Amino acid sequence: MTNYYCLVTGLPELSLEDGKLSYTVANFKTEIYPQLSKGDKKLVDLFYLKFDNKNLLALLKDKEAAIDSSLGNYSADELLSVITSLKEETVPDKKFPAYFYEFAALYLNTPEEERWPLEDKLYGMYYHHSMKCNNPFVAAWFELNLDVNNILAAMAARKYKLEVAKVPVGDNSVSEALRSSNARDFGLADDLEYFEQLVRINDTVDLVDREKKIDLLKWNWMEDQTFFNYFTIEKIFVFLMKLEMIERWVALDKEKGNELFRKLIDQLKDEVKIPQEFRK
């Protein structure tokens, strides 16, 4: 396991100027990412894959689509090669996640008028792929996101009397429970400590407030899960996840974004203090 003593203690002093972040997810990729080990880069690549997902979908819809690949792992030409490989039936390139080919084939073989649900299918494949990584925390982070999204979608479907079984994506125990259970809590309240919190979030009418509450649930989960991580990739991964959240908060609500952003700065100052066990 690689320890990033200097990197963590030297994390950028984040600041806000005119309601905008002076340090961003894009900065992380150009300044911090290159300092990671090869194995840890692969973990962070899982986060940036979601930008590739968006770009792949855009190119499947229109191969001439203008995409921004600055945050993704692959260029437009590389993503187009996935589509071309399928059409020409050549051997898939192993540098791409296998689900790229699986999804592209599904999209191309689905009639245009039936493609509208496929975006959710893509993200289900993405979560499934990311949950198979060899880092327990990162795998659990992606599973948390899958579960939270699935539960809220299932609650909404039930509220509007839609067929709940068709809503969840993925194949883990939570998605299976959502598809099969008629219980009020889908049989999940005893297994998921945050289930009742999701019930309250689901009752939130204001969409911006609802989104913030979802992010705060995830924020607190990350803090709990990495309490004893000091200089590892988990700490850096959490920094990136929080940075992304704050970018969104600042865009939605300057005053609340500033407050939460300063909270992150204060926590980082506390977290980078070297624990006693490392002072040997």
PDB file of C-alpha atoms in Angstrom:
ATOM      1  CA  MET A   1       0.000   0.000   0.000  1.00  0.00           C
ATOM      2  CA  THR A   2       1.383   3.394  -1.022  1.00  0.00           C
ATOM      3  CA  ASN A   3       1.363   6.129   1.621  1.00  0.00           C
ATOM      4  CA  TYR A   4       1.205   9.716   0.395  1.00  0.00           C
ATOM      5  CA  TYR A   5       2.619  11.626   3.359  1.00  0.00           C
ATOM      6  CA  CYS A   6       3.869  14.615   1.395  1.00  0.00           C
ATOM      7  CA  LEU A   7       0.945  14.674  -1.015  1.00  0.00           C
ATOM      8  CA  VAL A   8      -1.744  14.649   1.662  1.00  0.00           C
ATOM      9  CA  THR A   9       0.015  17.195   3.858  1.00  0.00           C
ATOM     10  CA  GLY A  10       0.541  19.337   0.790  1.00  0.00           C
ATOM     11  CA  LEU A  11      -3.013  19.247  -0.530  1.00  0.00           C
ATOM     12  CA  PRO A  12      -3.828  22.612  -2.085  1.00  0.00           C
ATOM     13  CA  GLU A  13      -5.080  25.355   0.219  1.00  0.00           C
ATOM     14  CA  LEU A  14      -8.543  25.621  -1.281  1.00  0.00           C
ATOM     15  CA  SER A  15     -10.242  28.982  -1.474  1.00  0.00           C
ATOM     16  CA  LEU A  16     -13.320  30.628  -2.918  1.00  0.00           C
ATOM     17  CA  GLU A  17     -13.244  33.714  -5.085  1.00  0.00           C
ATOM     18  CA  ASP A  18     -16.462  35.381  -6.152  1.00  0.00           C
ATOM     19  CA  GLY A  19     -18.378  32.199  -5.413  1.00  0.00           C
ATOM     20  CA  LYS A  20     -16.127  30.101  -7.648  1.00  0.00           C
ATOM     21  CA  LEU A  21     -13.631  27.438  -6.655  1.00  0.00           C
ATOM     22  CA  SER A  22      -9.994  28.223  -7.305  1.00  0.00           C
ATOM     23  CA  TYR A  23      -9.280  24.481  -7.276  1.00  0.00           C
ATOM     24  CA  THR A  24     -11.386  22.028  -9.235  1.00  0.00           C
ATOM     25  CA  VAL A  25     -11.827  18.404 -10.246  1.00  0.00           C
ATOM     26  CA  ALA A  26      -9.984  19.304 -13.449  1.00  0.00           C
ATOM     27  CA  ASN A  27      -7.049  20.666 -11.408  1.00  0.00           C
ATOM     28  CA  PHE A  28      -6.952  17.418  -9.446  1.00  0.00           C
ATOM     29  CA  LYS A  29      -6.494  15.448 -12.645  1.00  0.00           C
ATOM     30  CA  THR A  30      -3.602  17.546 -13.894  1.00  0.00           C
ATOM     31  CA  GLU A  31      -1.822  18.218 -10.581  1.00  0.00           C
ATOM     32  CA  ILE A  32      -2.496  15.378  -8.113  1.00  0.00           C
ATOM     33  CA  TYR A  33      -3.314  12.428 -10.365  1.00  0.00           C
ATOM     34  CA  PRO A  34       0.195  12.268 -11.941  1.00  0.00           C
ATOM     35  CA  GLN A  35       1.708  11.783  -8.466  1.00  0.00           C
ATOM     36  CA  LEU A  36      -0.251   8.598  -7.746  1.00  0.00           C
ATOM     37  CA  SER A  37       1.057   5.058  -8.143  1.00  0.00           C
ATOM     38  CA  LYS A  38      -0.034   3.085 -11.202  1.00  0.00           C
ATOM     39  CA  GLY A  39      -2.469   0.994  -9.166  1.00  0.00           C
ATOM     40  CA  ASP A  40      -3.979   4.006  -7.419  1.00  0.00           C
ATOM     41  CA  LYS A  41      -4.400   5.832 -10.722  1.00  0.00           C
ATOM     42  CA  LYS A  42      -6.638   2.962 -11.824  1.00  0.00           C
ATOM     43  CA  LEU A  43      -8.856   3.573  -8.804  1.00  0.00           C
ATOM     44  CA  VAL A  44      -9.194   7.276  -9.598  1.00  0.00           C
ATOM     45  CA  ASP A  45      -9.796   6.371 -13.260  1.00  0.00           C
ATOM     46  CA  LEU A  46     -13.021   4.720 -12.086  1.00  0.00           C
ATOM     47  CA  PHE A  47     -14.330   8.129 -11.028  1.00  0.00           C
ATOM     48  CA  TYR A  48     -13.404   9.756 -14.344  1.00  0.00           C
ATOM     49  CA  LEU A  49     -15.039   6.898 -16.281  1.00  0.00           C
ATOM     50  CA  LYS A  50     -18.406   8.567 -15.762  1.00  0.00           C
ATOM     51  CA  PHE A  51     -17.299  11.329 -18.128  1.00  0.00           C
ATOM     52  CA  ASP A  52     -16.333   8.669 -20.670  1.00  0.00           C
ATOM     53  CA  ASN A  53     -19.784   7.135 -20.261  1.00  0.00           C
ATOM     54  CA  LYS A  54     -21.380  10.449 -21.180  1.00  0.00           C
ATOM     55  CA  ASN A  55     -19.072  10.872 -24.160  1.00  0.00           C
ATOM     56  CA  LEU A  56     -19.572   7.312 -25.408  1.00  0.00           C
ATOM     57  CA  LEU A  57     -23.333   7.777 -25.288  1.00  0.00           C
ATOM     58  CA  ALA A  58     -23.072  11.068 -27.192  1.00  0.00           C
ATOM     59  CA  LEU A  59     -20.937   9.464 -29.905  1.00  0.00           C
ATOM     60  CA  LEU A  60     -23.300   6.526 -30.219  1.00  0.00           C
ATOM     61  CA  LYS A  61     -26.076   9.012 -30.889  1.00  0.00           C
ATOM     62  CA  ASP A  62     -23.970  11.049 -33.314  1.00  0.00           C
ATOM     63  CA  LYS A  63     -20.409  10.118 -34.296  1.00  0.00           C
ATOM     64  CA  GLU A  64     -19.788  13.770 -35.172  1.00  0.00           C
ATOM     65  CA  ALA A  65     -20.871  14.990 -31.737  1.00  0.00           C
ATOM     66  CA  ALA A  66     -18.591  17.540 -30.094  1.00  0.00           C
ATOM     67  CA  ILE A  67     -17.482  16.125 -26.746  1.00  0.00           C
ATOM     68  CA  ASP A  68     -15.271  17.374 -23.939  1.00  0.00           C
ATOM     69  CA  SER A  69     -12.776  14.612 -23.175  1.00  0.00           C
ATOM     70  CA  SER A  70     -10.653  16.687 -20.773  1.00  0.00           C
ATOM     71  CA  LEU A  71     -12.065  14.919 -17.714  1.00  0.00           C
ATOM     72  CA  GLY A  72     -12.455  11.474 -19.236  1.00  0.00           C
ATOM     73  CA  ASN A  73      -9.853   8.756 -19.604  1.00  0.00           C
ATOM     74  CA  TYR A  74     -10.278   8.451 -23.382  1.00  0.00           C
ATOM     75  CA  SER A  75     -10.310  10.765 -26.381  1.00  0.00           C
ATOM     76  CA  ALA A  76     -13.135  10.986 -28.906  1.00  0.00           C
ATOM     77  CA  ASP A  77     -11.089   8.948 -31.392  1.00  0.00           C
ATOM     78  CA  GLU A  78     -10.504   6.211 -28.835  1.00  0.00           C
ATOM     79  CA  LEU A  79     -14.201   5.997 -27.976  1.00  0.00           C
ATOM     80  CA  LEU A  80     -15.122   5.964 -31.667  1.00  0.00           C
ATOM     81  CA  SER A  81     -12.749   3.009 -32.083  1.00  0.00           C
ATOM     82  CA  VAL A  82     -14.988   1.033 -29.698  1.00  0.00           C
ATOM     83  CA  ILE A  83     -17.971   1.647 -31.974  1.00  0.00           C
ATOM     84  CA  THR A  84     -15.966   0.909 -35.113  1.00  0.00           C
ATOM     85  CA  SER A  85     -14.638  -2.321 -33.613  1.00  0.00           C
ATOM     86  CA  LEU A  86     -18.180  -3.556 -33.051  1.00  0.00           C
ATOM     87  CA  LYS A  87     -19.318  -2.664 -36.537  1.00  0.00           C
ATOM     88  CA  GLU A  88     -16.283  -4.321 -38.105  1.00  0.00           C
ATOM     89  CA  GLU A  89     -16.394  -7.246 -35.653  1.00  0.00           C
ATOM     90  CA  THR A  90     -12.753  -6.915 -34.673  1.00  0.00           C
ATOM     91  CA  VAL A  91     -11.246  -8.077 -31.372  1.00  0.00           C
ATOM     92  CA  PRO A  92     -12.104  -5.694 -28.487  1.00  0.00           C
ATOM     93  CA  ASP A  93      -9.188  -3.637 -27.154  1.00  0.00           C
ATOM     94  CA  LYS A  94      -8.541  -4.625 -23.547  1.00  0.00           C
ATOM     95  CA  LYS A  95      -7.537  -1.098 -22.601  1.00  0.00           C
ATOM     96  CA  PHE A  96     -11.246  -0.260 -22.491  1.00  0.00           C
ATOM     97  CA  PRO A  97     -13.649  -1.568 -19.823  1.00  0.00           C
ATOM     98  CA  ALA A  98     -15.550  -4.550 -21.231  1.00  0.00           C
ATOM     99  CA  TYR A  99     -18.863  -2.838 -20.509  1.00  0.00           C
ATOM    100  CA  PHE A 100     -18.083  -0.192 -23.162  1.00  0.00           C
ATOM    101  CA  TYR A 101     -18.423  -2.889 -25.825  1.00  0.00           C
ATOM    102  CA  GLU A 102     -21.376  -4.543 -24.092  1.00  0.00           C
ATOM    103  CA  PHE A 103     -23.290  -1.280 -23.875  1.00  0.00           C
ATOM    104  CA  ALA A 104     -22.389  -0.083 -27.372  1.00  0.00           C
ATOM    105  CA  ALA A 105     -23.566  -3.393 -28.836  1.00  0.00           C
ATOM    106  CA  LEU A 106     -26.805  -3.162 -26.863  1.00  0.00           C
ATOM    107  CA  TYR A 107     -27.370   0.422 -28.035  1.00  0.00           C
ATOM    108  CA  LEU A 108     -26.664  -0.303 -31.692  1.00  0.00           C
ATOM    109  CA  ASN A 109     -28.931  -3.360 -31.683  1.00  0.00           C
ATOM    110  CA  THR A 110     -31.843  -1.559 -30.015  1.00  0.00           C
ATOM    111  CA  PRO A 111     -34.421   0.204 -32.215  1.00  0.00           C
ATOM    112  CA  GLU A 112     -34.080   3.970 -31.946  1.00  0.00           C
ATOM    113  CA  GLU A 113     -37.520   4.456 -30.405  1.00  0.00           C
ATOM    114  CA  GLU A 114     -36.647   1.998 -27.612  1.00  0.00           C
ATOM    115  CA  ARG A 115     -33.268   3.449 -26.618  1.00  0.00           C
ATOM    116  CA  TRP A 116     -34.496   5.994 -24.068  1.00  0.00           C
ATOM    117  CA  PRO A 117     -34.029   3.716 -20.970  1.00  0.00           C
ATOM    118  CA  LEU A 118     -30.503   2.701 -21.955  1.00  0.00           C
ATOM    119  CA  GLU A 119     -28.704   5.518 -20.136  1.00  0.00           C
ATOM    120  CA  ASP A 120     -29.704   3.979 -16.796  1.00  0.00           C
ATOM    121  CA  LYS A 121     -28.485   0.634 -18.091  1.00  0.00           C
ATOM    122  CA  LEU A 122     -25.106   2.198 -18.892  1.00  0.00           C
ATOM    123  CA  TYR A 123     -24.693   3.517 -15.375  1.00  0.00           C
ATOM    124  CA  GLY A 124     -25.705   0.154 -13.929  1.00  0.00           C
ATOM    125  CA  MET A 125     -22.879  -1.422 -15.951  1.00  0.00           C
ATOM    126  CA  TYR A 126     -20.506   1.315 -14.771  1.00  0.00           C
ATOM    127  CA  TYR A 127     -21.277   0.698 -11.111  1.00  0.00           C
ATOM    128  CA  HIS A 128     -20.986  -3.066 -11.547  1.00  0.00           C
ATOM    129  CA  HIS A 129     -17.572  -2.619 -13.180  1.00  0.00           C
ATOM    130  CA  SER A 130     -16.328  -0.227 -10.474  1.00  0.00           C
ATOM    131  CA  MET A 131     -17.583  -2.391  -7.616  1.00  0.00           C
ATOM    132  CA  LYS A 132     -15.217  -5.147  -8.764  1.00  0.00           C
ATOM    133  CA  CYS A 133     -12.088  -3.088  -8.042  1.00  0.00           C
ATOM    134  CA  ASN A 134      -9.592  -4.437  -5.507  1.00  0.00           C
ATOM    135  CA  ASN A 135      -9.969  -1.579  -3.009  1.00  0.00           C
ATOM    136  CA  PRO A 136     -12.725  -2.311  -0.433  1.00  0.00           C
ATOM    137  CA  PHE A 137     -13.482   1.345   0.268  1.00  0.00           C
ATOM    138  CA  VAL A 138     -13.677   2.426  -3.368  1.00  0.00           C
ATOM    139  CA  ALA A 139     -15.797  -0.634  -4.228  1.00  0.00           C
ATOM    140  CA  ALA A 140     -18.121   0.156  -1.317  1.00  0.00           C
ATOM    141  CA  TRP A 141     -18.360   3.804  -2.433  1.00  0.00           C
ATOM    142  CA  PHE A 142     -19.650   2.815  -5.840  1.00  0.00           C
ATOM    143  CA  GLU A 143     -22.056   0.311  -4.304  1.00  0.00           C
ATOM    144  CA  LEU A 144     -23.381   3.023  -1.980  1.00  0.00           C
ATOM    145  CA  ASN A 145     -24.083   5.267  -4.974  1.00  0.00           C
ATOM    146  CA  LEU A 146     -25.788   2.435  -6.828  1.00  0.00           C
ATOM    147  CA  ASP A 147     -27.932   1.567  -3.812  1.00  0.00           C
ATOM    148  CA  VAL A 148     -28.921   5.153  -2.993  1.00  0.00           C
ATOM    149  CA  ASN A 149     -29.914   5.844  -6.602  1.00  0.00           C
ATOM    150  CA  ASN A 150     -31.841   2.591  -6.875  1.00  0.00           C
ATOM    151  CA  ILE A 151     -33.699   3.041  -3.587  1.00  0.00           C
ATOM    152  CA  LEU A 152     -34.783   6.607  -4.358  1.00  0.00           C
ATOM    153  CA  ALA A 153     -35.843   5.580  -7.872  1.00  0.00           C
ATOM    154  CA  ALA A 154     -37.839   2.656  -6.472  1.00  0.00           C
ATOM    155  CA  MET A 155     -39.533   4.904  -3.898  1.00  0.00           C
ATOM    156  CA  ALA A 156     -40.501   7.342  -6.648  1.00  0.00           C
ATOM    157  CA  ALA A 157     -41.834   4.529  -8.826  1.00  0.00           C
ATOM    158  CA  ARG A 158     -43.944   3.192  -5.978  1.00  0.00           C
ATOM    159  CA  LYS A 159     -45.259   6.683  -5.203  1.00  0.00           C
ATOM    160  CA  TYR A 160     -46.418   7.190  -8.773  1.00  0.00           C
ATOM    161  CA  LYS A 161     -47.705   3.612  -9.087  1.00  0.00           C
ATOM    162  CA  LEU A 162     -45.178   2.561 -11.712  1.00  0.00           C
ATOM    163  CA  GLU A 163     -43.737  -0.926 -12.036  1.00  0.00           C
ATOM    164  CA  VAL A 164     -40.979  -0.885  -9.414  1.00  0.00           C
ATOM    165  CA  ALA A 165     -39.299  -4.070 -10.636  1.00  0.00           C
ATOM    166  CA  LYS A 166     -38.227  -2.354 -13.872  1.00  0.00           C
ATOM    167  CA  VAL A 167     -36.551   0.583 -12.137  1.00  0.00           C
ATOM    168  CA  PRO A 168     -33.432  -0.721 -10.295  1.00  0.00           C
ATOM    169  CA  VAL A 169     -30.220  -1.320 -12.226  1.00  0.00           C
ATOM    170  CA  GLY A 170     -27.413  -3.673 -11.247  1.00  0.00           C
ATOM    171  CA  ASP A 171     -27.507  -7.116  -9.712  1.00  0.00           C
ATOM    172  CA  ASN A 172     -26.538  -6.791  -6.057  1.00  0.00           C
ATOM    173  CA  SER A 173     -28.660  -7.743  -3.032  1.00  0.00           C
ATOM    174  CA  VAL A 174     -30.267  -4.291  -2.729  1.00  0.00           C
ATOM    175  CA  SER A 175     -31.383  -4.130  -6.359  1.00  0.00           C
ATOM    176  CA  GLU A 176     -32.797  -7.650  -6.087  1.00  0.00           C
ATOM    177  CA  ALA A 177     -34.723  -6.712  -2.921  1.00  0.00           C
ATOM    178  CA  LEU A 178     -36.151  -3.641  -4.637  1.00  0.00           C
ATOM    179  CA  ARG A 179     -37.356  -5.751  -7.547  1.00  0.00           C
ATOM    180  CA  SER A 180     -38.947  -8.489  -5.463  1.00  0.00           C
ATOM    181  CA  SER A 181     -40.164  -7.065  -2.140  1.00  0.00           C
ATOM    182  CA  ASN A 182     -43.606  -5.580  -1.486  1.00  0.00           C
ATOM    183  CA  ALA A 183     -42.682  -4.525   2.056  1.00  0.00           C
ATOM    184  CA  ARG A 184     -42.842  -0.834   2.940  1.00  0.00           C
ATOM    185  CA  ASP A 185     -39.061  -0.772   3.404  1.00  0.00           C
ATOM    186  CA  PHE A 186     -38.361  -3.338   0.666  1.00  0.00           C
ATOM    187  CA  GLY A 187     -36.910  -5.481   3.452  1.00  0.00           C
ATOM    188  CA  LEU A 188     -33.875  -3.204   3.654  1.00  0.00           C
ATOM    189  CA  ALA A 189     -34.327  -1.115   6.819  1.00  0.00           C
ATOM    190  CA  ASP A 190     -32.554  -3.636   9.046  1.00  0.00           C
ATOM    191  CA  ASP A 191     -29.609  -4.029   6.671  1.00  0.00           C
ATOM    192  CA  LEU A 192     -29.017  -0.412   5.660  1.00  0.00           C
ATOM    193  CA  GLU A 193     -28.490   2.022   8.513  1.00  0.00           C
ATOM    194  CA  TYR A 194     -29.185   4.971   6.233  1.00  0.00           C
ATOM    195  CA  PHE A 195     -32.504   3.639   4.888  1.00  0.00           C
ATOM    196  CA  GLU A 196     -34.743   5.812   7.108  1.00  0.00           C
ATOM    197  CA  GLN A 197     -32.635   8.831   6.183  1.00  0.00           C
ATOM    198  CA  LEU A 198     -33.398   8.070   2.545  1.00  0.00           C
ATOM    199  CA  VAL A 199     -37.099   7.902   3.389  1.00  0.00           C
ATOM    200  CA  ARG A 200     -36.887  11.434   4.778  1.00  0.00           C
ATOM    201  CA  ILE A 201     -34.878  12.607   1.783  1.00  0.00           C
ATOM    202  CA  ASN A 202     -37.495  11.126  -0.514  1.00  0.00           C
ATOM    203  CA  ASP A 203     -40.127  13.266   1.217  1.00  0.00           C
ATOM    204  CA  THR A 204     -38.147  16.467   0.528  1.00  0.00           C
ATOM    205  CA  VAL A 205     -40.071  18.575  -1.968  1.00  0.00           C
ATOM    206  CA  ASP A 206     -37.414  21.118  -2.935  1.00  0.00           C
ATOM    207  CA  LEU A 207     -35.173  19.411  -5.514  1.00  0.00           C
ATOM    208  CA  VAL A 208     -32.033  21.406  -4.683  1.00  0.00           C
ATOM    209  CA  ASP A 209     -32.443  20.751  -0.967  1.00  0.00           C
ATOM    210  CA  ARG A 210     -33.050  17.098  -1.730  1.00  0.00           C
ATOM    211  CA  GLU A 211     -29.831  16.890  -3.757  1.00  0.00           C
ATOM    212  CA  LYS A 212     -27.823  18.474  -0.954  1.00  0.00           C
ATOM    213  CA  LYS A 213     -29.206  16.015   1.571  1.00  0.00           C
ATOM    214  CA  ILE A 214     -28.179  13.113  -0.653  1.00  0.00           C
ATOM    215  CA  ASP A 215     -24.673  14.533  -0.908  1.00  0.00           C
ATOM    216  CA  LEU A 216     -24.472  15.072   2.846  1.00  0.00           C
ATOM    217  CA  LEU A 217     -25.476  11.459   3.428  1.00  0.00           C
ATOM    218  CA  LYS A 218     -22.612  10.389   1.169  1.00  0.00           C
ATOM    219  CA  TRP A 219     -20.242  12.931   2.739  1.00  0.00           C
ATOM    220  CA  ASN A 220     -20.888  11.562   6.232  1.00  0.00           C
ATOM    221  CA  TRP A 221     -20.566   7.987   4.985  1.00  0.00           C
ATOM    222  CA  MET A 222     -17.127   8.757   3.545  1.00  0.00           C
ATOM    223  CA  GLU A 223     -15.980  10.356   6.789  1.00  0.00           C
ATOM    224  CA  ASP A 224     -17.087   7.330   8.801  1.00  0.00           C
ATOM    225  CA  GLN A 225     -15.535   4.821   6.406  1.00  0.00           C
ATOM    226  CA  THR A 226     -12.133   6.543   6.220  1.00  0.00           C
ATOM    227  CA  PHE A 227     -11.814   7.652   9.853  1.00  0.00           C
ATOM    228  CA  PHE A 228      -8.604   5.669  10.308  1.00  0.00           C
ATOM    229  CA  ASN A 229      -7.122   6.414   6.891  1.00  0.00           C
ATOM    230  CA  TYR A 230      -4.482   9.100   7.073  1.00  0.00           C
ATOM    231  CA  PHE A 231      -2.128   9.134   4.103  1.00  0.00           C
ATOM    232  CA  THR A 232      -3.558   6.478   1.812  1.00  0.00           C
ATOM    233  CA  ILE A 233      -5.328   6.571  -1.531  1.00  0.00           C
ATOM    234  CA  GLU A 234      -8.644   6.435   0.310  1.00  0.00           C
ATOM    235  CA  LYS A 235      -7.965   9.882   1.785  1.00  0.00           C
ATOM    236  CA  ILE A 236      -7.101  11.290  -1.633  1.00  0.00           C
ATOM    237  CA  PHE A 237     -10.121   9.615  -3.247  1.00  0.00           C
ATOM    238  CA  VAL A 238     -12.414  11.168  -0.622  1.00  0.00           C
ATOM    239  CA  PHE A 239     -10.842  14.568  -1.261  1.00  0.00           C
ATOM    240  CA  LEU A 240     -11.747  14.229  -4.943  1.00  0.00           C
ATOM    241  CA  MET A 241     -15.318  13.125  -4.181  1.00  0.00           C
ATOM    242  CA  LYS A 242     -15.860  16.033  -1.789  1.00  0.00           C
ATOM    243  CA  LEU A 243     -14.331  18.465  -4.239  1.00  0.00           C
ATOM    244  CA  GLU A 244     -16.813  17.357  -6.886  1.00  0.00           C
ATOM    245  CA  MET A 245     -19.708  17.760  -4.454  1.00  0.00           C
ATOM    246  CA  ILE A 246     -18.653  21.265  -3.481  1.00  0.00           C
ATOM    247  CA  GLU A 247     -18.340  22.338  -7.109  1.00  0.00           C
ATOM    248  CA  ARG A 248     -21.965  21.364  -7.537  1.00  0.00           C
ATOM    249  CA  TRP A 249     -23.064  23.054  -4.305  1.00  0.00           C
ATOM    250  CA  VAL A 250     -21.372  26.305  -5.234  1.00  0.00           C
ATOM    251  CA  ALA A 251     -23.172  26.239  -8.574  1.00  0.00           C
ATOM    252  CA  LEU A 252     -26.517  25.591  -6.891  1.00  0.00           C
ATOM    253  CA  ASP A 253     -26.253  27.870  -3.891  1.00  0.00           C
ATOM    254  CA  LYS A 254     -23.348  30.240  -3.306  1.00  0.00           C
ATOM    255  CA  GLU A 255     -24.013  30.866   0.400  1.00  0.00           C
ATOM    256  CA  LYS A 256     -24.516  27.180   1.280  1.00  0.00           C
ATOM    257  CA  GLY A 257     -21.660  26.187  -0.981  1.00  0.00           C
ATOM    258  CA  ASN A 258     -19.296  28.578   0.804  1.00  0.00           C
ATOM    259  CA  GLU A 259     -20.305  27.185   4.181  1.00  0.00           C
ATOM    260  CA  LEU A 260     -19.769  23.564   3.172  1.00  0.00           C
ATOM    261  CA  PHE A 261     -16.563  24.414   1.337  1.00  0.00           C
ATOM    262  CA  ARG A 262     -15.073  26.026   4.422  1.00  0.00           C
ATOM    263  CA  LYS A 263     -16.107  22.982   6.414  1.00  0.00           C
ATOM    264  CA  LEU A 264     -14.034  20.845   4.072  1.00  0.00           C
ATOM    265  CA  ILE A 265     -11.009  23.156   4.457  1.00  0.00           C
ATOM    266  CA  ASP A 266     -11.244  22.992   8.270  1.00  0.00           C
ATOM    267  CA  GLN A 267     -11.524  19.207   8.193  1.00  0.00           C
ATOM    268  CA  LEU A 268      -8.536  18.888   5.876  1.00  0.00           C
ATOM    269  CA  LYS A 269      -6.423  20.999   8.240  1.00  0.00           C
ATOM    270  CA  ASP A 270      -7.332  18.637  11.086  1.00  0.00           C
ATOM    271  CA  GLU A 271      -6.862  15.471   9.045  1.00  0.00           C
ATOM    272  CA  VAL A 272      -3.342  16.252   7.826  1.00  0.00           C
ATOM    273  CA  LYS A 273      -1.952  16.351  11.357  1.00  0.00           C
ATOM    274  CA  ILE A 274       0.380  13.390  11.637  1.00  0.00           C
ATOM    275  CA  PRO A 275      -1.098  10.748  14.005  1.00  0.00           C
ATOM    276  CA  GLN A 276       0.981   9.582  16.961  1.00  0.00           C
ATOM    277  CA  GLU A 277       1.633   6.133  15.457  1.00  0.00           C
ATOM    278  CA  PHE A 278       3.472   7.731  12.514  1.00  0.00           C
ATOM    279  CA  ARG A 279       5.776   9.814  14.729  1.00  0.00           C
ATOM    280  CA  LYS A 280       8.465   7.179  15.181  1.00  0.00           C
TER     281      LYS A 280
END
